[in-house]
Amino acid sequence: MTSYTILPQENSQYNLWTTFFKSKNHTMGCQRTDCIEKPLSNLFEKFGRIVGTYPVWFFVITLIVSGILGGGFYFLKDREDNDIERQFTPRSGPSKIARAFVKENFPNDDTEFSSQRLYEEGNYASIIMVSNDKSNILTTENLKNIIKVNNKVIDISVDVDQRELRFSHLCAKTNGHCVSNEILEMIDFNASRIEQTNITFPLYTHKSRQLFLGSAIGGVQANVKSEVKSAKAVKLFYFLESHTTRAEAWLKEFQRILSDERDNENIKVSYYTSQSKQEEIEKHTTDGIPLFSTTYSLAIAFSVISCLRLDNVRNKVWVAAIGVLSAGLAVLSSFGLMFYIGMPFVITVVNCPFLILGIGVDDMFIMVSNWQQTNVKDPVEKRMAHTYKEAAMSITITTLTDVLGFYIGLMSDFLSVQYFCLYTSTAVIFCYIYNITFFGAFLALNGRRERSNRHWLTCMKIPSENPKECSNGYSMCCVGGNYDKATGTEKEQPINHFFKKYYGPFLTKPWTKVIVIFIYAGYLAASIYGCFQIQQGIDLRDLAADDSYVIPYYDNDRQYFSTYGPNVMVIVSEKFPYWDKNKRSELLSCMEDFKKLQFITDDLYTSWLDYYEGYARSTHLNIDDEIVFSANLFLFLNLYPDFKQDVNFTSNAIHASRFFIQTVNIVNASMEIEMVNSLKETAESCSVVPLIVYHPAFIYYDQYAVIVSGTLQNIGVTTAVMLIIALLLIPNPLCCLWVTFSIVSVIVGVTGFMALWDVNLDSISMIILVVCIGFTVDFSAHISYAFVSCKKSSVNERIVDALFTLGYPIVQGASSTILGVVVLAASKNHIFRTFFKIMFLVMLFGLIHGITFLPVFLTLFTRNSEKQKSDLKKDFKSGVMPQMKLDKKCVACDNKVFVTDNFCNDKHTICTQKTHICVIQNKNNLSHTIWATDPDCP
């Protein structure tokens, strides 16, 4: 604890104690708030001295390690894993459990194919044809073109295992015949018959068979009798057998043949296969690599320009270039390490290098800024020690928060999120290590060049001042090494001068603070409004590139065929006494509850039990008797082969059965969410027997159940961890709370404006919201740390000093990150554009919070120094404060000289510092001395 010996005083110069008061609050014994921060700062100070002493070793060893780890890229192709279901759906989704149950109890029947009874998507190709003038597609001329395209598809053949296989060899069959398309079967493949055919929609009876046309013709206009007057589009399906290898070969040939039909003069043709979405995402996994090379070049150019100096010695061109190279080596090393140990490489990971580039450049700017504040006459080792003491601690805080944020992201139920967080957290660690070793080493080497006053390009020694006999041109090219003689540091850059002389004072004016508060209120209101507008879930359309052939298909499907949605299975998941009349009635009552839902049509309900009851009535069977029910069920199922797939009837017992309900008017993600939730709630409300609702599309709908809760969980846990870290490493609890406030505020803003920018909340945006937390900590922690570390007592002066020190580096870091991701805005891939949009919002709002909102709030809610002075004055008058002695000698700590108005109420007060004595002397030569035993002089 600091001890003081104070002698009698002449006047009540209480304001001398403000510095002591601040220092004492910061360092009082066990109540200190820097118990972790201070030892770490000292440790980094020692490490900085080591790097400054042996820079070549750190530089070379890092290059060797990077080269070795970079060899892991040899395994890149082997590590690619973009299985859409595995990566972009919840690992423990309930629909996957339901699918396993359906697969076990209702296996697909290859001899009696039924598309609505498939437990997974299956193998198929599909074509949507629309009239060029968007008129009625059901005309003789249009149908001739449709039949022509159909025949072209039927004639496709492929060579597999030295056999020529046509569609007829590979098609899914019913009763020994390929499954045909209803619209063509309805006119017997004769286009002219359409004029004589009176089509009813959505059900049409053809040769004693009811055909469902809801998925065959779209954009239908019908009269009150459900007779079709016109239609806009026709959809054809070509279902294949379950043999994957042969089906894949045929589907690839299908894509090649149909690509020529996209330019059909009479009808617009769009096509799709069951392989399309997987092929599209695999095709574009490495699309980000060329973009990264462009980004890398832009980052180097921006960093060089930002660090460019007119002084030929102080120029930081090579420092900036090496800073960007350091981030690139971090990506190379981290990815190589992941490839070596076998981590899957998914498309979301491609965004990681853009992110790491921003982090690395940001940290580089922080270190350069602190280097420039060291005394140019000091040895390089001492300058490095001082730089690391200040900068390394700051970037350690942000790195730690980033890494922990990404590790918390590993709790996500989406593998694509987990792998992104794993790759990125590893890259952040390497980026941090390389910044304090590789980049720090080069900073020291550059410092040696500066100390010997050598030219930044030629490394030749040059004079620090222009000789009188030399021209101005000579001065521009061959003179350098100037510095601020008063402080011993490098001269202020114009932008630093702007923050200190203009922006900082402007921001601390009372009326400016009022305006900022109103702006923040508007920002918060718009953000909260946007949060209530956000859509959930990933649209499979967005996994394809903009110029992909599947985009027109998705658009046409949504425009013309959204009237009828998934045909959903309702499954009785355990044994049930179907013969019991009362129990059966309760079960059918549960089915009626499904039909009452607003997006279910009861006209297209399919129930084997209803048909069996009708069969029993027509044959005068008493199926209320268990023996009669079971004995005749087998005969009934043989008469109706489709229903045979709906009843798991083995060992004379029904282990499970299923019914089908038809959904309607599911046109967007919100309706999908409402549909799934309502179906599950209705199933759970049936008390007579456990029910399961399932459709293959539900595998992707499961994301809706976890995306919001998962995002909130990740954000909540990450924010709590950030608060704990900030409390441990930032020596001021109040500022830690403001850092947490900034995190929450930016997340709300980013989420709200995401919705206003048409970005959904899905597994991709969830990743970047985790990133959002880390970057927000970066901005707020830098400013907060500088604010609480400042020795000035006035809050306005402290925030101006913090902005002067870190305002420009923060702007540089945000600008470089935005520049790093801006090329993604031009990407054809939705995933990359989404990354750009959210990162742009994160950078923009984080920057505004860091240099505008947070500084204002820190000055408003941090205790004002005037109040401290008032309290000290009262204590002094009451005798609590010890008295002071007059002395004309002025000495204090670290041989530094500074000018302040915080002690003697005089702007010309001067204090010099040396050893353990602190003295303040005003212009009238009246001085006041404090004798301190603590080596840290207040």
CSV table of C-alpha atoms in Angstrom, one decimal, residues 271-674:
chain,number,residue,atom,x,y,z
A,271,TYR,CA,-34.9,-28.0,-64.9
A,272,TYR,CA,-33.6,-29.5,-61.7
A,273,THR,CA,-32.4,-32.9,-60.4
A,274,SER,CA,-32.1,-34.4,-56.9
A,275,GLN,CA,-28.4,-33.9,-57.2
A,276,SER,CA,-28.6,-30.2,-58.2
A,277,LYS,CA,-28.3,-28.5,-54.9
A,278,GLN,CA,-25.5,-30.7,-53.7
A,279,GLU,CA,-23.6,-30.2,-57.0
A,280,GLU,CA,-24.1,-26.5,-56.9
A,281,ILE,CA,-22.6,-26.0,-53.4
A,282,GLU,CA,-19.7,-28.3,-54.2
A,283,LYS,CA,-19.0,-26.4,-57.4
A,284,HIS,CA,-18.7,-23.1,-55.6
A,285,THR,CA,-16.8,-24.1,-52.5
A,286,THR,CA,-13.6,-22.7,-53.7
A,287,ASP,CA,-15.1,-19.6,-55.4
A,288,GLY,CA,-13.8,-17.4,-52.5
A,289,ILE,CA,-10.1,-18.2,-53.3
A,290,PRO,CA,-9.8,-15.8,-56.3
A,291,LEU,CA,-11.8,-13.2,-54.3
A,292,PHE,CA,-9.3,-13.6,-51.4
A,293,SER,CA,-6.4,-12.8,-53.7
A,294,THR,CA,-8.1,-9.6,-54.8
A,295,THR,CA,-8.9,-8.8,-51.2
A,296,TYR,CA,-5.3,-9.5,-50.1
A,297,SER,CA,-4.0,-7.0,-52.7
A,298,LEU,CA,-6.5,-4.4,-51.6
A,299,ALA,CA,-5.5,-4.9,-48.0
A,300,ILE,CA,-1.9,-4.4,-48.8
A,301,ALA,CA,-2.6,-1.3,-50.8
A,302,PHE,CA,-4.8,0.2,-48.0
A,303,SER,CA,-2.3,-0.7,-45.3
A,304,VAL,CA,0.6,0.8,-47.2
A,305,ILE,CA,-1.3,4.0,-47.9
A,306,SER,CA,-2.4,4.2,-44.2
A,307,CYS,CA,1.1,3.8,-43.0
A,308,LEU,CA,2.7,5.9,-45.6
A,309,ARG,CA,4.8,8.8,-44.2
A,310,LEU,CA,6.5,11.7,-46.1
A,311,ASP,CA,9.5,11.2,-43.8
A,312,ASN,CA,12.0,8.9,-45.6
A,313,VAL,CA,13.1,7.3,-42.3
A,314,ARG,CA,9.8,7.0,-40.4
A,315,ASN,CA,7.9,5.6,-43.5
A,316,LYS,CA,6.1,2.4,-42.6
A,317,VAL,CA,5.5,1.0,-46.1
A,318,TRP,CA,7.3,-2.3,-45.4
A,319,VAL,CA,5.8,-2.6,-41.9
A,320,ALA,CA,2.3,-2.4,-43.4
A,321,ALA,CA,3.1,-5.0,-46.1
A,322,ILE,CA,4.5,-7.4,-43.5
A,323,GLY,CA,1.5,-6.9,-41.3
A,324,VAL,CA,-0.8,-8.1,-44.1
A,325,LEU,CA,1.6,-10.9,-44.9
A,326,SER,CA,1.5,-11.9,-41.2
A,327,ALA,CA,-2.3,-12.4,-41.4
A,328,GLY,CA,-1.9,-14.4,-44.6
A,329,LEU,CA,0.6,-16.7,-43.0
A,330,ALA,CA,-1.8,-17.2,-40.1
A,331,VAL,CA,-4.4,-18.4,-42.5
A,332,LEU,CA,-1.9,-20.6,-44.3
A,333,SER,CA,-0.7,-22.2,-41.1
A,334,SER,CA,-4.1,-22.6,-39.4
A,335,PHE,CA,-5.8,-24.1,-42.5
A,336,GLY,CA,-2.8,-26.4,-43.2
A,337,LEU,CA,-2.9,-27.6,-39.6
A,338,MET,CA,-6.6,-28.4,-39.9
A,339,PHE,CA,-6.1,-30.3,-43.1
A,340,TYR,CA,-3.3,-32.3,-41.6
A,341,ILE,CA,-5.5,-33.5,-38.7
A,342,GLY,CA,-8.4,-34.2,-41.0
A,343,MET,CA,-10.9,-31.5,-40.3
A,344,PRO,CA,-13.7,-31.3,-42.9
A,345,PHE,CA,-13.6,-28.2,-45.1
A,346,VAL,CA,-17.0,-26.7,-45.8
A,347,ILE,CA,-18.1,-23.7,-47.9
A,348,THR,CA,-18.7,-21.5,-44.8
A,349,VAL,CA,-15.0,-21.8,-43.9
A,350,VAL,CA,-14.1,-20.0,-47.1
A,351,ASN,CA,-15.2,-16.8,-45.4
A,352,CYS,CA,-12.6,-17.2,-42.7
A,353,PRO,CA,-9.6,-15.7,-44.5
A,354,PHE,CA,-11.5,-12.5,-45.1
A,355,LEU,CA,-12.2,-12.2,-41.4
A,356,ILE,CA,-8.7,-13.1,-40.3
A,357,LEU,CA,-7.2,-10.5,-42.7
A,358,GLY,CA,-9.3,-7.8,-41.0
A,359,ILE,CA,-8.3,-9.0,-37.5
A,360,GLY,CA,-4.6,-9.1,-38.4
A,361,VAL,CA,-4.5,-5.7,-40.0
A,362,ASP,CA,-6.4,-4.2,-37.1
A,363,ASP,CA,-3.9,-5.6,-34.6
A,364,MET,CA,-1.1,-4.4,-36.8
A,365,PHE,CA,-2.4,-0.8,-36.7
A,366,ILE,CA,-2.7,-0.9,-32.9
A,367,MET,CA,1.0,-2.0,-32.6
A,368,VAL,CA,2.2,0.6,-35.1
A,369,SER,CA,0.3,3.3,-33.2
A,370,ASN,CA,1.9,2.4,-29.9
A,371,TRP,CA,5.3,2.1,-31.5
A,372,GLN,CA,5.0,5.7,-32.8
A,373,GLN,CA,4.3,6.9,-29.2
A,374,THR,CA,7.6,5.6,-27.9
A,375,ASN,CA,10.7,7.8,-27.6
A,376,VAL,CA,12.7,7.6,-30.9
A,377,LYS,CA,16.0,8.1,-29.0
A,378,ASP,CA,15.4,5.0,-26.9
A,379,PRO,CA,17.1,1.7,-27.8
A,380,VAL,CA,14.9,-0.5,-30.0
A,381,GLU,CA,14.6,-3.1,-27.2
A,382,LYS,CA,13.2,-0.5,-24.9
A,383,ARG,CA,10.8,0.8,-27.6
A,384,MET,CA,9.6,-2.7,-28.2
A,385,ALA,CA,9.1,-3.3,-24.5
A,386,HIS,CA,7.0,-0.2,-24.3
A,387,THR,CA,5.0,-1.1,-27.4
A,388,TYR,CA,4.3,-4.6,-26.2
A,389,LYS,CA,3.3,-3.4,-22.7
A,390,GLU,CA,0.6,-1.2,-24.2
A,391,ALA,CA,-0.4,-2.8,-27.5
A,392,ALA,CA,0.0,-6.6,-26.8
A,393,MET,CA,-2.3,-6.3,-23.8
A,394,SER,CA,-4.9,-4.6,-25.9
A,395,ILE,CA,-4.8,-7.2,-28.7
A,396,THR,CA,-4.6,-10.0,-26.1
A,397,ILE,CA,-8.0,-8.9,-24.8
A,398,THR,CA,-9.6,-8.8,-28.2
A,399,THR,CA,-8.0,-12.1,-29.3
A,400,LEU,CA,-9.1,-13.9,-26.2
A,401,THR,CA,-12.6,-12.7,-26.6
A,402,ASP,CA,-12.6,-13.6,-30.3
A,403,VAL,CA,-11.3,-17.1,-29.7
A,404,LEU,CA,-13.6,-17.9,-26.8
A,405,GLY,CA,-16.5,-16.5,-28.8
A,406,PHE,CA,-15.7,-18.9,-31.6
A,407,TYR,CA,-15.2,-21.8,-29.2
A,408,ILE,CA,-18.6,-21.1,-27.8
A,409,GLY,CA,-19.9,-21.4,-31.3
A,410,LEU,CA,-18.8,-25.0,-31.2
A,411,MET,CA,-22.0,-25.7,-29.1
A,412,SER,CA,-24.1,-25.0,-32.2
A,413,ASP,CA,-26.2,-27.8,-33.5
A,414,PHE,CA,-25.1,-27.1,-37.1
A,415,LEU,CA,-21.9,-28.7,-38.3
A,416,SER,CA,-21.2,-25.9,-40.8
A,417,VAL,CA,-21.1,-23.5,-37.8
A,418,GLN,CA,-18.9,-25.7,-35.8
A,419,TYR,CA,-16.3,-26.2,-38.5
A,420,PHE,CA,-16.3,-22.5,-39.3
A,421,CYS,CA,-15.7,-21.6,-35.6
A,422,LEU,CA,-13.0,-24.3,-35.3
A,423,TYR,CA,-11.1,-23.1,-38.4
A,424,THR,CA,-11.5,-19.4,-37.5
A,425,SER,CA,-10.6,-19.7,-33.8
A,426,THR,CA,-7.4,-21.6,-34.8
A,427,ALA,CA,-6.6,-18.9,-37.4
A,428,VAL,CA,-7.2,-16.1,-34.8
A,429,ILE,CA,-4.7,-17.8,-32.5
A,430,PHE,CA,-2.1,-18.1,-35.2
A,431,CYS,CA,-2.8,-14.5,-36.2
A,432,TYR,CA,-2.1,-13.4,-32.7
A,433,ILE,CA,1.0,-15.4,-32.3
A,434,TYR,CA,2.4,-14.2,-35.6
A,435,ASN,CA,1.6,-10.6,-34.8
A,436,ILE,CA,3.7,-10.7,-31.6
A,437,THR,CA,6.5,-12.7,-33.2
A,438,PHE,CA,6.7,-12.4,-36.9
A,439,PHE,CA,5.3,-8.9,-37.3
A,440,GLY,CA,6.9,-7.7,-34.0
A,441,ALA,CA,10.3,-9.0,-35.2
A,442,PHE,CA,10.0,-7.0,-38.4
A,443,LEU,CA,8.9,-3.9,-36.4
A,444,ALA,CA,12.1,-4.2,-34.4
A,445,LEU,CA,14.2,-4.7,-37.6
A,446,ASN,CA,12.5,-1.6,-39.0
A,447,GLY,CA,13.2,0.2,-35.8
A,448,ARG,CA,16.9,-0.6,-36.1
A,449,ARG,CA,16.8,1.0,-39.6
A,450,GLU,CA,15.0,4.1,-38.2
A,451,ARG,CA,17.5,4.4,-35.3
A,452,SER,CA,20.4,4.5,-37.7
A,453,ASN,CA,18.5,7.0,-39.8
A,454,ARG,CA,18.5,4.9,-43.0
A,455,HIS,CA,16.2,5.4,-46.0
A,456,TRP,CA,13.1,3.2,-46.1
A,457,LEU,CA,13.8,2.0,-49.7
A,458,THR,CA,17.6,2.1,-50.2
A,459,CYS,CA,18.6,1.6,-46.5
A,460,MET,CA,21.3,4.2,-47.0
A,461,LYS,CA,22.1,6.6,-44.2
A,462,ILE,CA,20.6,10.0,-44.8
A,463,PRO,CA,20.8,13.3,-42.9
A,464,SER,CA,18.0,14.2,-40.5
A,465,GLU,CA,17.9,17.8,-41.7
A,466,ASN,CA,18.3,19.3,-45.2
A,467,PRO,CA,21.8,20.8,-45.7
A,468,LYS,CA,21.5,24.5,-46.5
A,469,GLU,CA,23.3,24.0,-49.9
A,470,CYS,CA,20.9,21.3,-51.0
A,471,SER,CA,17.6,21.8,-52.9
A,472,ASN,CA,14.1,21.1,-51.7
A,473,GLY,CA,13.9,18.1,-54.0
A,474,TYR,CA,16.9,16.6,-52.3
A,475,SER,CA,15.1,17.1,-49.0
A,476,MET,CA,12.0,15.2,-50.2
A,477,CYS,CA,14.1,12.2,-51.3
A,478,CYS,CA,17.2,12.1,-49.2
A,479,VAL,CA,16.3,13.6,-45.8
A,480,GLY,CA,14.4,12.0,-43.0
A,481,GLY,CA,14.2,11.0,-39.3
A,482,ASN,CA,12.4,14.0,-37.9
A,483,TYR,CA,10.5,13.7,-34.7
A,484,ASP,CA,8.7,15.8,-32.1
A,485,LYS,CA,11.5,17.4,-30.0
A,486,ALA,CA,9.2,18.1,-27.1
A,487,THR,CA,7.9,14.6,-26.5
A,488,GLY,CA,10.7,12.6,-28.2
A,489,THR,CA,8.0,10.6,-30.2
A,490,GLU,CA,7.3,10.5,-33.9
A,491,LYS,CA,5.3,13.5,-35.2
A,492,GLU,CA,1.6,13.3,-35.1
A,493,GLN,CA,-0.2,12.2,-38.2
A,494,PRO,CA,-2.8,14.6,-39.5
A,495,ILE,CA,-5.6,12.2,-38.7
A,496,ASN,CA,-4.4,11.8,-35.1
A,497,HIS,CA,-4.3,15.6,-34.9
A,498,PHE,CA,-7.9,15.7,-36.2
A,499,PHE,CA,-9.0,13.4,-33.4
A,500,LYS,CA,-7.1,15.3,-30.7
A,501,LYS,CA,-7.8,18.9,-31.8
A,502,TYR,CA,-11.2,18.7,-33.5
A,503,TYR,CA,-13.2,15.5,-33.2
A,504,GLY,CA,-12.5,14.7,-29.5
A,505,PRO,CA,-13.3,18.3,-28.3
A,506,PHE,CA,-16.3,18.4,-30.5
A,507,LEU,CA,-17.6,15.1,-29.1
A,508,THR,CA,-17.3,16.3,-25.5
A,509,LYS,CA,-19.4,19.4,-26.0
A,510,PRO,CA,-22.7,19.2,-24.1
A,511,TRP,CA,-24.9,19.9,-27.1
A,512,THR,CA,-23.0,17.3,-29.1
A,513,LYS,CA,-23.7,14.7,-26.5
A,514,VAL,CA,-27.4,15.5,-26.6
A,515,ILE,CA,-27.4,15.0,-30.4
A,516,VAL,CA,-25.5,11.8,-30.1
A,517,ILE,CA,-28.0,10.5,-27.6
A,518,PHE,CA,-30.9,11.3,-29.9
A,519,ILE,CA,-29.1,9.6,-32.8
A,520,TYR,CA,-28.5,6.5,-30.7
A,521,ALA,CA,-32.2,6.5,-29.7
A,522,GLY,CA,-33.2,6.5,-33.4
A,523,TYR,CA,-30.7,3.7,-34.1
A,524,LEU,CA,-32.0,1.6,-31.3
A,525,ALA,CA,-35.6,2.1,-32.4
A,526,ALA,CA,-34.9,1.1,-36.0
A,527,SER,CA,-32.9,-1.9,-34.8
A,528,ILE,CA,-35.6,-3.2,-32.5
A,529,TYR,CA,-38.2,-2.8,-35.3
A,530,GLY,CA,-36.0,-4.8,-37.6
A,531,CYS,CA,-35.6,-7.6,-35.1
A,532,PHE,CA,-39.3,-8.2,-35.3
A,533,GLN,CA,-39.2,-8.4,-39.1
A,534,ILE,CA,-36.4,-10.9,-39.5
A,535,GLN,CA,-37.1,-14.1,-41.4
A,536,GLN,CA,-35.7,-17.5,-40.3
A,537,GLY,CA,-34.1,-20.3,-42.0
A,538,ILE,CA,-31.9,-20.9,-45.0
A,539,ASP,CA,-33.5,-21.0,-48.4
A,540,LEU,CA,-32.1,-23.9,-50.5
A,541,ARG,CA,-32.2,-21.6,-53.5
A,542,ASP,CA,-29.5,-19.5,-51.8
A,543,LEU,CA,-27.1,-22.4,-51.9
A,544,ALA,CA,-26.8,-22.0,-55.7
A,545,ALA,CA,-24.9,-19.3,-57.6
A,546,ASP,CA,-26.9,-16.5,-59.2
A,547,ASP,CA,-26.2,-17.8,-62.7
A,548,SER,CA,-27.0,-21.4,-61.9
A,549,TYR,CA,-29.6,-23.3,-63.9
A,550,VAL,CA,-31.5,-24.1,-60.8
A,551,ILE,CA,-32.4,-20.5,-60.0
A,552,PRO,CA,-35.1,-20.2,-62.7
A,553,TYR,CA,-36.5,-23.5,-61.6
A,554,TYR,CA,-36.8,-22.4,-58.0
A,555,ASP,CA,-38.4,-19.1,-59.0
A,556,ASN,CA,-40.9,-20.8,-61.3
A,557,ASP,CA,-41.7,-23.4,-58.7
A,558,ARG,CA,-42.4,-20.8,-56.1
A,559,GLN,CA,-44.4,-18.6,-58.4
A,560,TYR,CA,-46.6,-21.3,-60.0
A,561,PHE,CA,-46.6,-24.3,-57.7
A,562,SER,CA,-46.8,-22.9,-54.2
A,563,THR,CA,-50.5,-23.6,-53.9
A,564,TYR,CA,-49.9,-27.2,-52.8
A,565,GLY,CA,-47.1,-27.9,-50.4
A,566,PRO,CA,-45.7,-31.1,-48.8
A,567,ASN,CA,-47.9,-34.1,-48.6
A,568,VAL,CA,-47.3,-34.9,-44.9
A,569,MET,CA,-47.3,-38.3,-43.2
A,570,VAL,CA,-49.1,-38.6,-39.9
A,571,ILE,CA,-47.7,-41.8,-38.3
A,572,VAL,CA,-49.2,-43.9,-35.5
A,573,SER,CA,-45.9,-44.9,-34.0
A,574,GLU,CA,-46.9,-47.9,-31.8
A,575,LYS,CA,-49.3,-50.8,-31.6
A,576,PHE,CA,-52.9,-49.6,-31.5
A,577,PRO,CA,-56.3,-51.5,-31.2
A,578,TYR,CA,-57.7,-50.4,-34.6
A,579,TRP,CA,-60.5,-52.9,-34.2
A,580,ASP,CA,-61.8,-51.1,-31.0
A,581,LYS,CA,-64.6,-48.9,-32.3
A,582,ASN,CA,-64.2,-46.3,-29.6
A,583,LYS,CA,-60.4,-46.1,-29.9
A,584,ARG,CA,-60.7,-46.0,-33.6
A,585,SER,CA,-63.1,-43.1,-33.3
A,586,GLU,CA,-60.7,-41.2,-31.1
A,587,LEU,CA,-57.9,-41.8,-33.6
A,588,LEU,CA,-60.1,-40.5,-36.5
A,589,SER,CA,-61.0,-37.5,-34.3
A,590,CYS,CA,-57.3,-36.7,-34.0
A,591,MET,CA,-57.1,-36.9,-37.8
A,592,GLU,CA,-60.0,-34.5,-38.0
A,593,ASP,CA,-58.0,-32.0,-35.9
A,594,PHE,CA,-55.3,-32.0,-38.6
A,595,LYS,CA,-57.9,-31.3,-41.3
A,596,LYS,CA,-59.1,-28.3,-39.4
A,597,LEU,CA,-55.8,-26.5,-39.6
A,598,GLN,CA,-55.9,-23.5,-41.9
A,599,PHE,CA,-53.1,-24.7,-44.3
A,600,ILE,CA,-54.6,-28.3,-44.6
A,601,THR,CA,-57.1,-29.2,-47.3
A,602,ASP,CA,-59.5,-32.1,-46.3
A,603,ASP,CA,-60.2,-32.9,-49.9
A,604,LEU,CA,-56.8,-34.6,-50.4
A,605,TYR,CA,-56.7,-36.7,-47.2
A,606,THR,CA,-55.5,-40.2,-47.7
A,607,SER,CA,-56.3,-42.8,-45.1
A,608,TRP,CA,-56.0,-46.6,-45.4
A,609,LEU,CA,-58.3,-46.9,-42.4
A,610,ASP,CA,-61.1,-45.0,-44.0
A,611,TYR,CA,-60.8,-47.2,-47.1
A,612,TYR,CA,-60.8,-50.3,-45.0
A,613,GLU,CA,-63.9,-49.2,-43.2
A,614,GLY,CA,-65.6,-48.7,-46.6
A,615,TYR,CA,-64.3,-52.0,-47.7
A,616,ALA,CA,-65.8,-53.6,-44.6
A,617,ARG,CA,-69.2,-52.0,-45.1
A,618,SER,CA,-69.3,-53.1,-48.8
A,619,THR,CA,-68.4,-56.7,-47.9
A,620,HIS,CA,-70.5,-56.7,-44.6
A,621,LEU,CA,-67.5,-57.4,-42.4
A,622,ASN,CA,-67.5,-56.7,-38.7
A,623,ILE,CA,-64.1,-55.2,-38.2
A,624,ASP,CA,-64.9,-54.2,-34.6
A,625,ASP,CA,-63.9,-57.8,-33.9
A,626,GLU,CA,-60.1,-58.2,-33.6
A,627,ILE,CA,-60.0,-61.6,-35.3
A,628,VAL,CA,-62.1,-60.4,-38.2
A,629,PHE,CA,-60.2,-57.2,-38.5
A,630,SER,CA,-56.8,-58.9,-38.7
A,631,ALA,CA,-57.9,-61.8,-40.9
A,632,ASN,CA,-59.3,-59.6,-43.6
A,633,LEU,CA,-56.7,-56.8,-43.5
A,634,PHE,CA,-54.2,-58.9,-45.4
A,635,LEU,CA,-56.7,-59.4,-48.3
A,636,PHE,CA,-57.6,-55.7,-48.3
A,637,LEU,CA,-53.9,-54.6,-48.6
A,638,ASN,CA,-53.4,-57.0,-51.5
A,639,LEU,CA,-56.3,-55.4,-53.3
A,640,TYR,CA,-54.9,-51.9,-52.7
A,641,PRO,CA,-51.1,-52.2,-53.1
A,642,ASP,CA,-50.5,-48.5,-52.3
A,643,PHE,CA,-52.0,-48.9,-48.8
A,644,LYS,CA,-49.8,-52.0,-48.3
A,645,GLN,CA,-46.9,-49.5,-47.8
A,646,ASP,CA,-48.9,-47.6,-45.2
A,647,VAL,CA,-49.3,-50.4,-42.7
A,648,ASN,CA,-46.6,-52.3,-41.0
A,649,PHE,CA,-48.6,-55.5,-40.6
A,650,THR,CA,-46.4,-58.4,-39.4
A,651,SER,CA,-46.9,-61.3,-37.1
A,652,ASN,CA,-50.6,-60.6,-37.3
A,653,ALA,CA,-50.2,-57.3,-35.6
A,654,ILE,CA,-50.0,-53.6,-36.8
A,655,HIS,CA,-46.8,-52.2,-35.4
A,656,ALA,CA,-47.2,-48.8,-37.1
A,657,SER,CA,-49.4,-47.2,-39.7
A,658,ARG,CA,-49.6,-43.8,-41.5
A,659,PHE,CA,-52.0,-41.4,-43.0
A,660,PHE,CA,-51.4,-38.4,-45.4
A,661,ILE,CA,-52.6,-34.8,-45.2
A,662,GLN,CA,-52.1,-32.2,-48.0
A,663,THR,CA,-50.7,-28.8,-47.1
A,664,VAL,CA,-51.7,-25.7,-49.1
A,665,ASN,CA,-50.4,-22.2,-49.6
A,666,ILE,CA,-47.0,-22.5,-48.1
A,667,VAL,CA,-45.2,-19.7,-49.8
A,668,ASN,CA,-42.4,-18.6,-47.4
A,669,ALA,CA,-40.3,-19.5,-44.4
A,670,SER,CA,-42.8,-18.0,-41.9
A,671,MET,CA,-45.6,-20.2,-43.2
A,672,GLU,CA,-43.3,-23.2,-43.1
A,673,ILE,CA,-42.5,-22.5,-39.5
A,674,GLU,CA,-46.2,-22.0,-38.6
